[in-house]
Coordinates of C-alpha atoms in Angstrom, one line a residue:
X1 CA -25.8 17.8 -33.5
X2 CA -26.6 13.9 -33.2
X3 CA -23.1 13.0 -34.5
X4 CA -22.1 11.0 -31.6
X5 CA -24.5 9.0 -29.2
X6 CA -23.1 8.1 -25.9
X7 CA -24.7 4.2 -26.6
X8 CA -22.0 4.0 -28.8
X9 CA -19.4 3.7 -25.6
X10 CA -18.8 2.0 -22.7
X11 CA -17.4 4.0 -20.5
X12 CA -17.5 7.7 -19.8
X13 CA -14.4 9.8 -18.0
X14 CA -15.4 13.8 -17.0
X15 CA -11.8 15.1 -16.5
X16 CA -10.6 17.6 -14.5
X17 CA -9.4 21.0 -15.8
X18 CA -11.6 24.4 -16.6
X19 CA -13.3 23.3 -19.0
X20 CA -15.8 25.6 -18.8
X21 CA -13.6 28.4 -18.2
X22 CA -11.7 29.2 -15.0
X23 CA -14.6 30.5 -12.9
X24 CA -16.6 29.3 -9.6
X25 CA -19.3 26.4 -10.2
X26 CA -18.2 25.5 -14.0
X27 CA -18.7 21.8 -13.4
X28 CA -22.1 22.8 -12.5
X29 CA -22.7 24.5 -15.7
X30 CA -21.2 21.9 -17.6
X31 CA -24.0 20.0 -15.6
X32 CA -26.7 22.2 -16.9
X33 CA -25.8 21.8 -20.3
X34 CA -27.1 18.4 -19.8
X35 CA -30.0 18.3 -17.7
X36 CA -31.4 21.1 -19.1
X37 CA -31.5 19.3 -22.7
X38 CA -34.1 16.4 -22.7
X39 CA -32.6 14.8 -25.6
X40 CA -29.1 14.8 -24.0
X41 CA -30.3 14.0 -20.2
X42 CA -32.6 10.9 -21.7
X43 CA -29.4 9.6 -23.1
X44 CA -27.0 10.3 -20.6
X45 CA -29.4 8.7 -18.4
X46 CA -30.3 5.2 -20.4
X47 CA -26.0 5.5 -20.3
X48 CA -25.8 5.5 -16.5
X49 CA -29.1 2.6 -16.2
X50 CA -27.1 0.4 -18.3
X51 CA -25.3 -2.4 -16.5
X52 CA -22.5 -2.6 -18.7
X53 CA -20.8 1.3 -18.5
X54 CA -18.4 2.8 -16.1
X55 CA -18.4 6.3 -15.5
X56 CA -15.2 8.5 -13.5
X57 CA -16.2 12.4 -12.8
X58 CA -12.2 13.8 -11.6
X59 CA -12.0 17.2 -10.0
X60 CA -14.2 20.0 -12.4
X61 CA -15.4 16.5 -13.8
X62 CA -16.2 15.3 -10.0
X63 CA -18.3 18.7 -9.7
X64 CA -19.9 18.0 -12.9
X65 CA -21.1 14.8 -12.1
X66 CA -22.5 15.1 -8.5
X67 CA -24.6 17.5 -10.1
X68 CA -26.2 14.8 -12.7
X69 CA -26.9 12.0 -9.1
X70 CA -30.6 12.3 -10.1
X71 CA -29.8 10.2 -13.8
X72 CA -27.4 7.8 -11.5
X73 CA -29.0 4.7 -9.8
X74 CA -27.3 4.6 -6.1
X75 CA -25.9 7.9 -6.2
X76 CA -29.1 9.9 -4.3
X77 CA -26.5 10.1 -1.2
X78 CA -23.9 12.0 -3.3
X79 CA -23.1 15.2 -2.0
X80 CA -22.3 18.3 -4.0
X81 CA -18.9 19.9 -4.5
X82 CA -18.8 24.0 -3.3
X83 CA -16.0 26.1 -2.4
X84 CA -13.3 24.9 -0.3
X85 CA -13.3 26.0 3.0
X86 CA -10.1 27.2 3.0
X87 CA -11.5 29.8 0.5
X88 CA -9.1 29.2 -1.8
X89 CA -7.4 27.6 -4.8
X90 CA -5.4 24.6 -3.4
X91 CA -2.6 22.5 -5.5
X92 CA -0.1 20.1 -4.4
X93 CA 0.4 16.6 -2.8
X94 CA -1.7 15.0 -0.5
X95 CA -2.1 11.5 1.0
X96 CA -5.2 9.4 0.6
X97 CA -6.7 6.3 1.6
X98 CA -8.7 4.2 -0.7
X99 CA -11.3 2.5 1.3
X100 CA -13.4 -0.6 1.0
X101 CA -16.1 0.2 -1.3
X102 CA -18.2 -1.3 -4.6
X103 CA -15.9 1.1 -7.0
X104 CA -15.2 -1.0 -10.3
X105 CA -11.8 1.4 -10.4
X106 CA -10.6 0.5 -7.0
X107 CA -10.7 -3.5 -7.0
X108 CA -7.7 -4.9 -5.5
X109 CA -6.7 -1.2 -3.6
X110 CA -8.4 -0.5 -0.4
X111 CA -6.4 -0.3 2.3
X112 CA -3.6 1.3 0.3
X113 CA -2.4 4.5 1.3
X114 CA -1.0 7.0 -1.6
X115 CA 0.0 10.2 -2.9
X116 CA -2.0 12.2 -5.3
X117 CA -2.3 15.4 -6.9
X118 CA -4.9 18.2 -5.7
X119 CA -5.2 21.1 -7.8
X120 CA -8.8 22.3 -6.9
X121 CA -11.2 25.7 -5.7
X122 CA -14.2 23.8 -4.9
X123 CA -13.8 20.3 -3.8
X124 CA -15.8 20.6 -0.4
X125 CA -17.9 17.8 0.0
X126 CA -21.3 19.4 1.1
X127 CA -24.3 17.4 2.5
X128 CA -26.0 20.9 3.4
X129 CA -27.4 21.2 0.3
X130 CA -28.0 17.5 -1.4
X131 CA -26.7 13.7 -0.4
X132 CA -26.6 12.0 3.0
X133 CA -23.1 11.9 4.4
X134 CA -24.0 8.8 6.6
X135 CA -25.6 7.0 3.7
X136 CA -22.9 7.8 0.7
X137 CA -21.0 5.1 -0.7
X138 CA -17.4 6.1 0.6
X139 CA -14.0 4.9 -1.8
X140 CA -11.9 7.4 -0.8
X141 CA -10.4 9.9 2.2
X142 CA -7.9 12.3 3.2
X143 CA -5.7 10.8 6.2
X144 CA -2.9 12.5 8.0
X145 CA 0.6 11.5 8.8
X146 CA -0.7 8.5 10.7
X147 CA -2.9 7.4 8.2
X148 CA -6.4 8.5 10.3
X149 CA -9.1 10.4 8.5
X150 CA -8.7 14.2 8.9
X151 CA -10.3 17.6 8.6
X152 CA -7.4 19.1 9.3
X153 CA -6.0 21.8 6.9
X154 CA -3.7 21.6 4.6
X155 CA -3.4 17.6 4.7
X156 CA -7.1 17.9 4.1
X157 CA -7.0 20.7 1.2
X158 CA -10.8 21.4 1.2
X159 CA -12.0 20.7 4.4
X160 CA -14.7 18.1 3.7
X161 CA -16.0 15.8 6.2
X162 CA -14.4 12.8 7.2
X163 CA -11.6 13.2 4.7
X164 CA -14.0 12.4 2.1
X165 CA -12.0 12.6 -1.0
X166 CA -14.1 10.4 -3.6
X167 CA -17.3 8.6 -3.1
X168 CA -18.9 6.2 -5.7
X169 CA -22.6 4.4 -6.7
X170 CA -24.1 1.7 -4.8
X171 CA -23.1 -0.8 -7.9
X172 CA -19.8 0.6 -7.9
X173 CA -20.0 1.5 -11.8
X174 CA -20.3 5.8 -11.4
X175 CA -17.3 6.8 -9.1
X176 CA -16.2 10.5 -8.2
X177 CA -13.1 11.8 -6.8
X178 CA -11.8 15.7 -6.3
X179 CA -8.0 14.1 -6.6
X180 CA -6.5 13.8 -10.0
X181 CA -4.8 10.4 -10.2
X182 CA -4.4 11.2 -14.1
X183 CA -1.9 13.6 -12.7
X184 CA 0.3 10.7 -10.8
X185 CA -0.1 7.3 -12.5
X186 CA 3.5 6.8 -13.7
X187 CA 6.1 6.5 -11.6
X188 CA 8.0 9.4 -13.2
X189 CA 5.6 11.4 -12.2
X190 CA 6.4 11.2 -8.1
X191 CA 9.0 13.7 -6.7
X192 CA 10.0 10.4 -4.2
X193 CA 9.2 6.7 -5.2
X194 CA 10.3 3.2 -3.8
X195 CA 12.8 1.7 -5.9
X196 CA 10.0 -0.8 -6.5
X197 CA 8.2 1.6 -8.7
X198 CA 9.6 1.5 -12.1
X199 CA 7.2 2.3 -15.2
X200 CA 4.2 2.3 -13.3
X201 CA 2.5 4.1 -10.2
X202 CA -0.1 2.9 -8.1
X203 CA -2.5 4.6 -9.4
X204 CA -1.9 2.9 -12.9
X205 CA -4.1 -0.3 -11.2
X206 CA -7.7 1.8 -11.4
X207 CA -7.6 2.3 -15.3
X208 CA -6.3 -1.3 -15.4
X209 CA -9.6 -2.3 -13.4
X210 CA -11.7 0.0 -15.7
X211 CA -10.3 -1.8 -18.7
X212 CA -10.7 -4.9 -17.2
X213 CA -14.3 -4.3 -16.7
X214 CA -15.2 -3.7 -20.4
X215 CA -13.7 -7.1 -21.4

């Protein structure tokens, strides 16, 4: 309805949640309701092109966004996001790495190793269809109980390969992740903390870095 233009922001956050209903592939409908609008596509496009906005696709959002990697400059590699290979829903905590990587959110974290939320049917990383899994820009893996990358169900809930659990664009600015750290960023929110942890979780640092980015 031209009421709001995306040139307006600065940065862009597709969240996680049904948001197009609880059913198979909605982040690639809410996809479609994009691309196939010129008038929408052209601007979410001249949004990703311009050097000064961030972008964060989380979980139905992560699904969404993969599916937009042709408007994104350095995201060709991006795979997309099908049904886990578990073939089904999977929700709980799971332990990831955050590894080095051009991600704006993750400045200051690699190397860290965290819990996070999962609460996901289709976070398989799949290079089958799109992407280049040798090529992609990794920020982000599932590792076991000895912090090593792993396939291994359930510490890897969907199965993807080489614990990929978020990946991001060559510049860093576009980053996508199946794990919700939304769900996990204040230290209330952790069924076991350090004592260390008082207002604030780990996970508190990538919006921190995201605001820091705007200025």
């Amino acid at each position: 309805a031209d009421r709001v233009s995306l040139k307006d922001f600065r940065g862009l956050i597709a969240v996680g949640g049904f948001s197009y209903g609880d059913v198979l592939g909605a982040g690639e409908g809410w996809s479609k309701t994009i691309l196939f609008n010129s008038k929408l596509s052209d601007q979410f496009s001249a949004f990703f092109h311009s050097p000064n906005t961030f972008a964060l696709g989380i979980c139905n959002g992560c699904q969404m966004m993969s599916n937009l990697a042709s408007l994104i400059p350095g995201a060709k590699a991006w795979p997309k996001f099908t049904r886990n290979q578990s073939e089904q829903y999977e929700a709980r905590l799971v332990m990831v790495e955050i590894l080095q990587s051009p991600s704006l959110f993750f400045q200051g974290m690699s190397g860290s190793h965290l819990p996070i939320a999962v609460a996901h049917g289709e976070g398989f990383a799949d290079f089958s269809q799109r992407g280049d899994a040798a090529q992609v820009a990794r920020a982000m893996r599932y590792v076991d109980h000895s912090g090593q990358a792993t396939e291994t169900y359930p510490l890897n809930p969907n199965g993807s390969p080489f614990g990929i659990a978020g990946v991001t664009s060559a510049d860093g600015r576009a980053t996508l992740m199946m794990p919700h750290p939304e769900r996990v960023f204040r230290a209330i929110q952790h069924s076991w903390r350090p004592d260390e942890w008082l207002e604030d979780g780990p996970w508190a640092r990538m919006f921190r870095n995201a605001r820091q980015f705007v200025g």
